[in-house]
Tab-separated table of N, CA and C in Angstrom:
chain	number	residue	atom	x	y	z
A	17	GLU	N	19.984	-37.000	-143.637
A	17	GLU	CA	19.554	-37.419	-142.476
A	17	GLU	C	18.010	-38.709	-143.234
A	18	VAL	N	17.378	-38.230	-144.137
A	18	VAL	CA	16.033	-38.940	-144.573
A	18	VAL	C	16.816	-40.403	-145.098
A	19	TYR	N	17.624	-40.551	-145.836
A	19	TYR	CA	18.241	-41.531	-146.821
A	19	TYR	C	18.908	-42.811	-144.805
A	20	ASP	N	19.769	-41.734	-144.070
A	20	ASP	CA	20.360	-42.821	-143.224
A	20	ASP	C	19.316	-43.236	-142.572
A	21	GLU	N	17.978	-42.388	-142.082
A	21	GLU	CA	16.888	-43.380	-141.276
A	21	GLU	C	16.285	-44.125	-141.496
A	22	ALA	N	15.982	-44.096	-143.016
A	22	ALA	CA	15.122	-45.170	-143.896
A	22	ALA	C	16.187	-46.322	-143.786
A	23	ILE	N	17.604	-46.587	-144.112
A	23	ILE	CA	18.490	-47.524	-144.465
A	23	ILE	C	18.661	-48.089	-143.123
A	24	LYS	N	18.452	-47.216	-141.900
A	24	LYS	CA	18.549	-47.951	-140.306
A	24	LYS	C	17.349	-48.640	-140.555
A	25	ALA	N	16.154	-48.165	-140.527
A	25	ALA	CA	14.857	-48.954	-140.141
A	25	ALA	C	14.893	-49.997	-140.865
A	26	CYS	N	15.563	-50.606	-142.013
A	26	CYS	CA	15.725	-51.381	-142.573
A	26	CYS	C	16.979	-52.326	-142.283
A	27	GLY	N	17.451	-51.578	-140.528
A	27	GLY	CA	18.530	-53.007	-140.359
A	27	GLY	C	20.336	-52.475	-140.578
A	28	VAL	N	20.175	-51.379	-141.485
A	28	VAL	CA	21.744	-51.152	-142.274
A	28	VAL	C	22.188	-50.117	-141.469
A	29	ASP	N	23.281	-50.257	-140.528
A	29	ASP	CA	24.119	-48.814	-140.003
A	29	ASP	C	25.137	-48.484	-140.768
A	30	SER	N	25.440	-48.273	-141.911
A	30	SER	CA	26.765	-48.012	-142.373
A	30	SER	C	26.501	-47.261	-143.672
A	31	PHE	N	25.322	-46.557	-143.490
A	31	PHE	CA	24.993	-45.134	-144.307
A	31	PHE	C	26.142	-44.123	-144.574
A	32	ASN	N	26.567	-43.447	-145.011
A	32	ASN	CA	27.169	-42.077	-144.964
A	32	ASN	C	27.429	-41.625	-146.301
A	33	VAL	N	27.699	-39.937	-146.513
A	33	VAL	CA	27.706	-39.491	-147.668
A	33	VAL	C	29.162	-39.165	-147.724
A	34	GLN	N	29.690	-39.094	-149.431
A	34	GLN	CA	31.050	-38.714	-149.430
A	34	GLN	C	31.006	-38.202	-150.691
A	35	ALA	N	31.739	-36.845	-150.634
A	35	ALA	CA	31.612	-36.275	-151.951
A	35	ALA	C	30.438	-36.485	-152.829
A	36	ASN	N	29.266	-35.705	-152.114
A	36	ASN	CA	27.297	-35.771	-152.545
A	36	ASN	C	27.335	-37.327	-153.326
A	37	ASP	N	28.070	-38.157	-153.201
A	37	ASP	CA	27.384	-39.785	-152.820
A	37	ASP	C	27.007	-40.543	-151.870
A	38	TYR	N	25.814	-40.943	-152.309
A	38	TYR	CA	25.256	-41.832	-151.180
A	38	TYR	C	26.050	-43.507	-151.007
A	39	CYS	N	26.599	-43.526	-149.951
A	39	CYS	CA	27.292	-44.749	-149.318
A	39	CYS	C	26.773	-45.695	-148.529
A	40	ILE	N	27.242	-47.034	-149.219
A	40	ILE	CA	26.907	-48.255	-147.711
A	40	ILE	C	28.333	-48.557	-147.189
A	41	GLY	N	29.094	-48.215	-146.624
A	41	GLY	CA	30.428	-47.845	-146.209
A	41	GLY	C	31.250	-47.437	-147.388
A	42	ASP	N	31.898	-47.821	-147.828
A	42	ASP	CA	32.993	-47.314	-149.281
A	42	ASP	C	32.270	-47.361	-150.497
A	43	ARG	N	31.010	-48.066	-150.475
A	43	ARG	CA	30.661	-48.302	-151.809
A	43	ARG	C	29.603	-47.268	-151.882
A	44	LYS	N	29.482	-46.793	-153.388
A	44	LYS	CA	28.442	-45.894	-153.791
A	44	LYS	C	27.356	-46.424	-154.205
A	45	PHE	N	25.936	-46.067	-153.965
A	45	PHE	CA	24.732	-46.605	-154.428
A	45	PHE	C	24.090	-45.594	-155.037
A	46	GLY	N	24.268	-44.437	-154.740
A	46	GLY	CA	23.109	-43.046	-155.398
A	46	GLY	C	24.164	-41.967	-155.431
A	47	GLY	N	23.798	-40.888	-155.902
A	47	GLY	CA	24.520	-39.491	-155.894
A	47	GLY	C	23.192	-38.629	-155.769
A	48	ASN	N	23.505	-37.373	-155.607
A	48	ASN	CA	22.618	-36.387	-155.757
A	48	ASN	C	23.067	-34.867	-156.207
A	49	ALA	N	21.957	-34.283	-156.759
A	49	ALA	CA	22.229	-32.731	-157.503
A	49	ALA	C	21.496	-32.108	-156.679
A	50	GLN	N	21.641	-30.436	-156.800
A	50	GLN	CA	20.863	-29.498	-156.350
A	50	GLN	C	20.971	-28.335	-156.914
A	51	SER	N	19.672	-27.563	-157.268
A	51	SER	CA	19.556	-26.554	-157.999
A	51	SER	C	18.915	-25.706	-157.151
A	52	ILE	N	19.588	-24.641	-156.663
A	52	ILE	CA	18.691	-23.679	-156.099
A	52	ILE	C	18.792	-22.165	-157.157
A	53	SER	N	17.604	-21.691	-157.141
A	53	SER	CA	17.647	-20.512	-157.993
A	53	SER	C	16.067	-19.328	-157.538
A	54	GLY	N	16.832	-18.338	-156.829
A	54	GLY	CA	15.491	-17.391	-156.383
A	54	GLY	C	14.563	-18.474	-155.344
A	55	LYS	N	13.786	-18.397	-155.223
A	55	LYS	CA	12.755	-18.984	-154.422
A	55	LYS	C	12.111	-20.170	-154.542
A	56	ARG	N	13.249	-21.082	-155.658
A	56	ARG	CA	13.007	-22.293	-155.703
A	56	ARG	C	14.027	-22.999	-155.590
A	57	TRP	N	13.961	-24.603	-154.808
A	57	TRP	CA	14.784	-25.267	-154.627
A	57	TRP	C	14.502	-26.723	-155.346
A	58	LEU	N	15.871	-27.153	-155.654
A	58	LEU	CA	15.707	-28.922	-156.191
A	58	LEU	C	16.418	-29.803	-155.545
A	59	HIS	N	16.080	-30.912	-155.012
A	59	HIS	CA	17.004	-31.817	-154.969
A	59	HIS	C	16.788	-32.907	-155.814
A	60	HIS	N	18.032	-33.722	-156.304
A	60	HIS	CA	17.565	-35.062	-157.100
A	60	HIS	C	18.196	-36.027	-156.611
A	61	THR	N	18.159	-37.057	-156.426
A	61	THR	CA	18.730	-38.098	-156.043
A	61	THR	C	18.387	-39.370	-157.005
A	62	SER	N	19.704	-39.876	-157.297
A	62	SER	CA	19.596	-41.466	-158.166
A	62	SER	C	19.931	-42.191	-157.570
A	63	VAL	N	19.229	-43.412	-157.328
A	63	VAL	CA	19.721	-44.554	-156.274
A	63	VAL	C	19.611	-45.649	-157.125
A	64	LEU	N	20.708	-46.608	-156.965
A	64	LEU	CA	20.853	-47.416	-158.099
A	64	LEU	C	20.526	-48.844	-156.555
A	65	TRP	N	19.513	-49.776	-157.230
A	65	TRP	CA	19.039	-50.580	-156.651
A	65	TRP	C	19.394	-51.991	-156.975
A	66	ASP	N	19.661	-52.424	-158.379
A	66	ASP	CA	20.312	-53.300	-158.830
A	66	ASP	C	21.660	-53.162	-159.867
A	67	TYR	N	23.124	-53.537	-159.252
A	67	TYR	CA	24.224	-53.441	-159.931
A	67	TYR	C	24.397	-54.817	-160.706
A	68	GLU	N	24.397	-54.294	-162.323
A	68	GLU	CA	24.267	-55.068	-163.199
A	68	GLU	C	25.768	-55.104	-163.936
A	69	PRO	N	26.526	-56.051	-163.697
A	69	PRO	CA	27.940	-55.870	-163.890
A	69	PRO	C	28.439	-55.712	-165.456
A	70	GLU	N	27.160	-56.734	-166.461
A	70	GLU	CA	27.732	-56.006	-168.091
A	70	GLU	C	27.010	-54.447	-168.502
A	71	ARG	N	26.008	-54.409	-167.652
A	71	ARG	CA	26.068	-52.722	-168.255
A	71	ARG	C	27.061	-51.888	-167.436
A	72	MET	N	27.520	-51.923	-166.469
A	72	MET	CA	28.676	-51.097	-165.548
A	72	MET	C	30.001	-50.988	-166.501
A	73	SER	N	30.042	-52.426	-167.045
A	73	SER	CA	31.051	-52.503	-168.216
A	73	SER	C	31.023	-51.540	-169.300
A	74	LEU	N	29.911	-50.983	-169.604
A	74	LEU	CA	30.181	-50.096	-170.642
A	74	LEU	C	30.424	-49.030	-170.525
A	75	LEU	N	30.468	-48.605	-169.090
A	75	LEU	CA	30.701	-46.754	-168.530
A	75	LEU	C	32.368	-46.753	-168.751
A	76	ARG	N	32.458	-45.838	-169.266
A	76	ARG	CA	33.937	-45.590	-169.008
A	76	ARG	C	34.686	-44.938	-167.774
A	77	MET	N	35.889	-45.211	-167.503
A	77	MET	CA	36.318	-44.455	-165.997
A	77	MET	C	36.186	-43.281	-166.042
A	78	PRO	N	35.648	-42.508	-165.318
A	78	PRO	CA	35.433	-41.056	-165.225
A	78	PRO	C	36.735	-40.291	-165.136
A	79	THR	N	37.278	-39.386	-165.794
A	79	THR	CA	38.597	-38.241	-165.474
A	79	THR	C	38.573	-37.691	-164.294
A	80	ARG	N	37.139	-37.492	-163.930
A	80	ARG	CA	37.290	-36.446	-162.660
A	80	ARG	C	36.553	-37.504	-161.790
A	81	GLN	N	37.342	-37.770	-160.382
A	81	GLN	CA	37.053	-38.902	-159.397
A	81	GLN	C	37.162	-38.118	-157.707
A	82	PRO	N	35.915	-38.626	-157.694
A	82	PRO	CA	36.375	-38.210	-155.708
A	82	PRO	C	37.353	-39.168	-154.802
A	83	GLY	N	37.998	-38.220	-154.057
A	83	GLY	CA	39.053	-39.082	-153.695
A	83	GLY	C	38.985	-40.070	-153.095
A	84	TYR	N	37.878	-40.263	-152.290
A	84	TYR	CA	37.652	-41.976	-151.754
A	84	TYR	C	37.311	-42.863	-152.829
A	85	ARG	N	37.319	-42.512	-154.250
A	85	ARG	CA	37.150	-43.342	-154.971
A	85	ARG	C	38.443	-44.135	-154.903
A	86	ALA	N	39.307	-43.521	-154.819
A	86	ALA	CA	41.057	-44.058	-155.033
A	86	ALA	C	40.968	-45.100	-156.457
A	87	LYS	N	40.762	-44.232	-157.429
A	87	LYS	CA	40.780	-45.199	-158.681
A	87	LYS	C	40.401	-46.479	-159.052
A	88	ARG	N	39.198	-46.767	-158.148
A	88	ARG	CA	38.499	-48.196	-158.066
A	88	ARG	C	37.913	-48.130	-159.193
A	89	THR	N	37.799	-49.573	-159.932
A	89	THR	CA	36.849	-49.687	-160.498
A	89	THR	C	35.318	-49.689	-160.457
A	90	HIS	N	34.511	-49.836	-161.664
A	90	HIS	CA	32.929	-49.573	-161.515
A	90	HIS	C	32.536	-50.753	-160.156
A	91	GLU	N	33.226	-51.713	-160.589
A	91	GLU	CA	33.062	-52.992	-160.106
A	91	GLU	C	33.341	-53.011	-158.290
A	92	ASP	N	34.306	-52.269	-158.378
A	92	ASP	CA	34.939	-52.375	-156.749
A	92	ASP	C	34.177	-51.093	-155.887
A	93	PHE	N	33.548	-50.392	-156.993
A	93	PHE	CA	33.563	-48.797	-156.076
A	93	PHE	C	31.654	-48.584	-156.134
A	94	VAL	N	30.931	-49.063	-156.837
A	94	VAL	CA	29.498	-49.200	-157.001
A	94	VAL	C	29.065	-50.325	-156.498
A	95	ARG	N	27.693	-50.232	-155.834
A	95	ARG	CA	26.754	-51.413	-155.159
A	95	ARG	C	25.876	-51.102	-155.315
A	96	GLY	N	24.768	-52.128	-155.911
A	96	GLY	CA	23.170	-52.099	-155.639
A	96	GLY	C	22.702	-52.139	-154.464
A	97	LEU	N	21.882	-50.891	-153.827
A	97	LEU	CA	21.446	-51.163	-152.634
A	97	LEU	C	20.515	-52.345	-152.188
A	98	GLY	N	19.990	-53.044	-153.131
A	98	GLY	CA	19.375	-54.109	-153.238
A	98	GLY	C	20.635	-55.452	-152.925
A	99	ASP	N	22.050	-55.280	-152.786
A	99	ASP	CA	22.600	-56.026	-152.372
A	99	ASP	C	22.957	-56.006	-151.023
A	100	THR	N	22.581	-54.634	-150.346
A	100	THR	CA	22.478	-54.519	-148.965
A	100	THR	C	21.136	-54.836	-148.287
A	101	LEU	N	20.356	-54.359	-148.562
A	101	LEU	CA	18.602	-54.038	-148.172
A	101	LEU	C	18.123	-55.519	-148.640
A	102	SER	N	17.268	-56.180	-147.774
A	102	SER	CA	16.550	-57.387	-148.551
A	102	SER	C	15.285	-57.039	-149.124
A	103	SER	N	14.522	-55.834	-148.891
A	103	SER	CA	13.464	-55.492	-149.557
A	103	SER	C	13.143	-54.296	-149.949
A	104	HIS	N	13.104	-54.101	-151.543
A	104	HIS	CA	12.806	-52.969	-151.931
A	104	HIS	C	11.473	-52.149	-151.199
A	105	ASP	N	10.309	-53.045	-151.109
A	105	ASP	CA	8.959	-52.664	-150.680
A	105	ASP	C	9.378	-51.894	-149.202
A	106	GLU	N	10.231	-52.700	-148.675
A	106	GLU	CA	10.358	-52.011	-147.179
A	106	GLU	C	11.077	-50.627	-147.187
A	107	PHE	N	12.175	-50.829	-147.824
A	107	PHE	CA	12.887	-49.585	-147.842
A	107	PHE	C	12.116	-48.553	-148.653
A	108	SER	N	11.246	-48.433	-149.486
A	108	SER	CA	10.813	-47.351	-150.296
A	108	SER	C	9.378	-46.526	-148.817
A	109	THR	N	9.033	-47.751	-148.127
A	109	THR	CA	8.173	-47.513	-147.271
A	109	THR	C	8.522	-46.796	-146.030
A	110	ALA	N	9.899	-47.240	-145.892
A	110	ALA	CA	10.748	-46.464	-144.630
A	110	ALA	C	11.441	-44.977	-144.925
A	111	LEU	N	11.690	-45.209	-146.171
A	111	LEU	CA	11.891	-43.844	-146.916
A	111	LEU	C	10.780	-42.792	-146.862
A	112	VAL	N	9.871	-43.369	-147.531
A	112	VAL	CA	8.478	-42.370	-147.329
A	112	VAL	C	8.153	-41.906	-145.895
A	113	GLU	N	8.232	-42.657	-144.722
A	113	GLU	CA	8.245	-42.346	-143.613
A	113	GLU	C	8.707	-41.487	-142.879
A	114	ALA	N	10.176	-41.192	-143.444
A	114	ALA	CA	11.196	-40.726	-142.996
A	114	ALA	C	11.293	-39.261	-143.503
A	115	VAL	N	10.223	-38.905	-144.785
A	115	VAL	CA	10.310	-37.843	-145.338
A	115	VAL	C	9.103	-37.290	-144.441
A	116	ARG	N	7.980	-37.930	-144.772
A	116	ARG	CA	6.813	-37.658	-143.835
A	116	ARG	C	7.225	-37.100	-142.446
A	117	ARG	N	8.028	-37.413	-141.486
A	117	ARG	CA	8.104	-36.880	-140.623
A	117	ARG	C	8.696	-35.803	-140.684
A	118	ARG	N	9.562	-35.018	-141.415
A	118	ARG	CA	9.618	-33.886	-142.016
A	118	ARG	C	8.925	-32.979	-143.035
A	119	PHE	N	8.040	-33.333	-143.616
A	119	PHE	CA	7.436	-32.746	-144.832
A	119	PHE	C	6.082	-33.264	-144.257
A	120	ALA	N	4.873	-32.428	-144.716
A	120	ALA	CA	3.666	-32.550	-145.197
A	120	ALA	C	3.052	-33.024	-146.696
A	121	LEU	N	3.022	-34.466	-146.354
A	121	LEU	CA	2.411	-35.441	-147.804
A	121	LEU	C	0.934	-35.723	-147.559
A	122	ARG	N	0.896	-35.544	-149.208
A	122	ARG	CA	-0.355	-36.227	-149.553
A	122	ARG	C	-0.473	-36.941	-150.518
A	123	GLU	N	-1.292	-37.951	-150.688
A	123	GLU	CA	-0.899	-38.589	-151.913
A	123	GLU	C	-2.159	-38.105	-152.896
A	124	VAL	N	-1.721	-38.436	-154.087
A	124	VAL	CA	-2.405	-37.697	-155.455
A	124	VAL	C	-2.757	-38.677	-156.369
A	125	GLY	N	-3.509	-38.576	-156.750
A	125	GLY	CA	-4.263	-39.639	-158.258
A	125	GLY	C	-3.789	-38.975	-159.473
A	126	LEU	N	-3.681	-40.049	-160.623
A	126	LEU	CA	-3.168	-39.759	-161.940
A	126	LEU	C	-3.800	-38.484	-162.390
A	127	ASP	N	-4.970	-38.007	-162.134
A	127	ASP	CA	-5.621	-36.680	-162.874
A	127	ASP	C	-5.231	-35.633	-162.071
A	128	GLU	N	-4.880	-35.106	-161.046
A	128	GLU	CA	-4.242	-34.354	-160.572
A	128	GLU	C	-2.828	-34.052	-160.760
A	129	THR	N	-2.259	-35.318	-160.963
A	129	THR	CA	-0.670	-35.237	-161.407
A	129	THR	C	-0.491	-34.907	-162.965
A	130	VAL	N	-1.299	-35.014	-164.066
A	130	VAL	CA	-1.396	-34.698	-165.316
A	130	VAL	C	-1.596	-33.317	-165.303
A	131	GLU	N	-2.578	-32.898	-164.538
A	131	GLU	CA	-3.257	-31.446	-164.666
A	131	GLU	C	-1.719	-30.664	-164.033
A	132	ALA	N	-1.291	-31.001	-163.051
A	132	ALA	CA	-0.123	-30.004	-162.650
A	132	ALA	C	1.112	-30.072	-163.617
A	133	LEU	N	1.154	-31.463	-164.151
A	133	LEU	CA	2.173	-31.582	-165.399
A	133	LEU	C	1.860	-30.501	-166.660
A	134	ARG	N	0.664	-30.230	-166.842
A	134	ARG	CA	0.030	-29.396	-168.100
A	134	ARG	C	0.307	-27.648	-167.519
A	135	THR	N	0.063	-27.845	-166.196
A	135	THR	CA	0.490	-26.007	-165.862
A	135	THR	C	2.045	-25.222	-166.065
A	136	PRO	N	1.893	-24.457	-167.026
A	136	PRO	CA	2.855	-23.921	-167.413
A	136	PRO	C	3.860	-23.415	-166.495
A	137	HIS	N	4.891	-23.633	-166.729
A	137	HIS	CA	6.102	-23.162	-165.445
A	137	HIS	C	7.405	-22.802	-166.131
A	138	ARG	N	8.027	-22.368	-165.615
A	138	ARG	CA	9.401	-21.817	-166.039
A	138	ARG	C	10.272	-22.832	-166.434
A	139	LYS	N	10.759	-23.024	-167.638
A	139	LYS	CA	11.549	-23.820	-168.148
A	139	LYS	C	13.296	-23.320	-168.206
A	140	VAL	N	14.042	-23.881	-167.381
A	140	VAL	CA	15.302	-23.555	-167.378
A	140	VAL	C	16.224	-24.223	-168.158
A	141	THR	N	15.739	-25.234	-169.195
A	141	THR	CA	16.516	-25.870	-169.925
A	141	THR	C	16.577	-25.422	-171.599
A	142	THR	N	17.156	-25.883	-172.100
A	142	THR	CA	17.084	-25.491	-173.690
A	142	THR	C	17.648	-26.948	-174.362
A	143	ARG	N	16.557	-27.442	-175.289
A	143	ARG	CA	17.112	-28.400	-175.836
A	143	ARG	C	18.215	-27.717	-177.341
A	144	ILE	N	19.318	-28.655	-177.379
A	144	ILE	CA	20.399	-28.397	-178.337
A	144	ILE	C	20.464	-29.472	-179.509
A	145	ALA	N	20.001	-29.144	-180.567
A	145	ALA	CA	19.793	-29.751	-181.724
A	145	ALA	C	21.160	-30.698	-182.458
């Protein structure tokens, strides 16, 4: 809902989710993942703003693909959101506003951020040498 609302606020009405991928039409511009453990919930989204063909050409074709990909190349399957929306700032503002309508947000400074990062927390990953 949040991304759909933000993208619509920027004048585009073709946002949809396919196989956990965020798409404009049938072209992927982002993906997400969730982790739920006990009383903790984490949602992570990656959004591609600029599509750079030379960088995408370095990626191998995945062996597992969602059906809607239809074995398309990266060039035919992926798009940068910046190819559709005219302003990164407009999208960022619209996204924050869409989130603000659902959650209580407050801006924090660098000092508070650094303090939060120093707070001990449960680590769920292990570095493999």
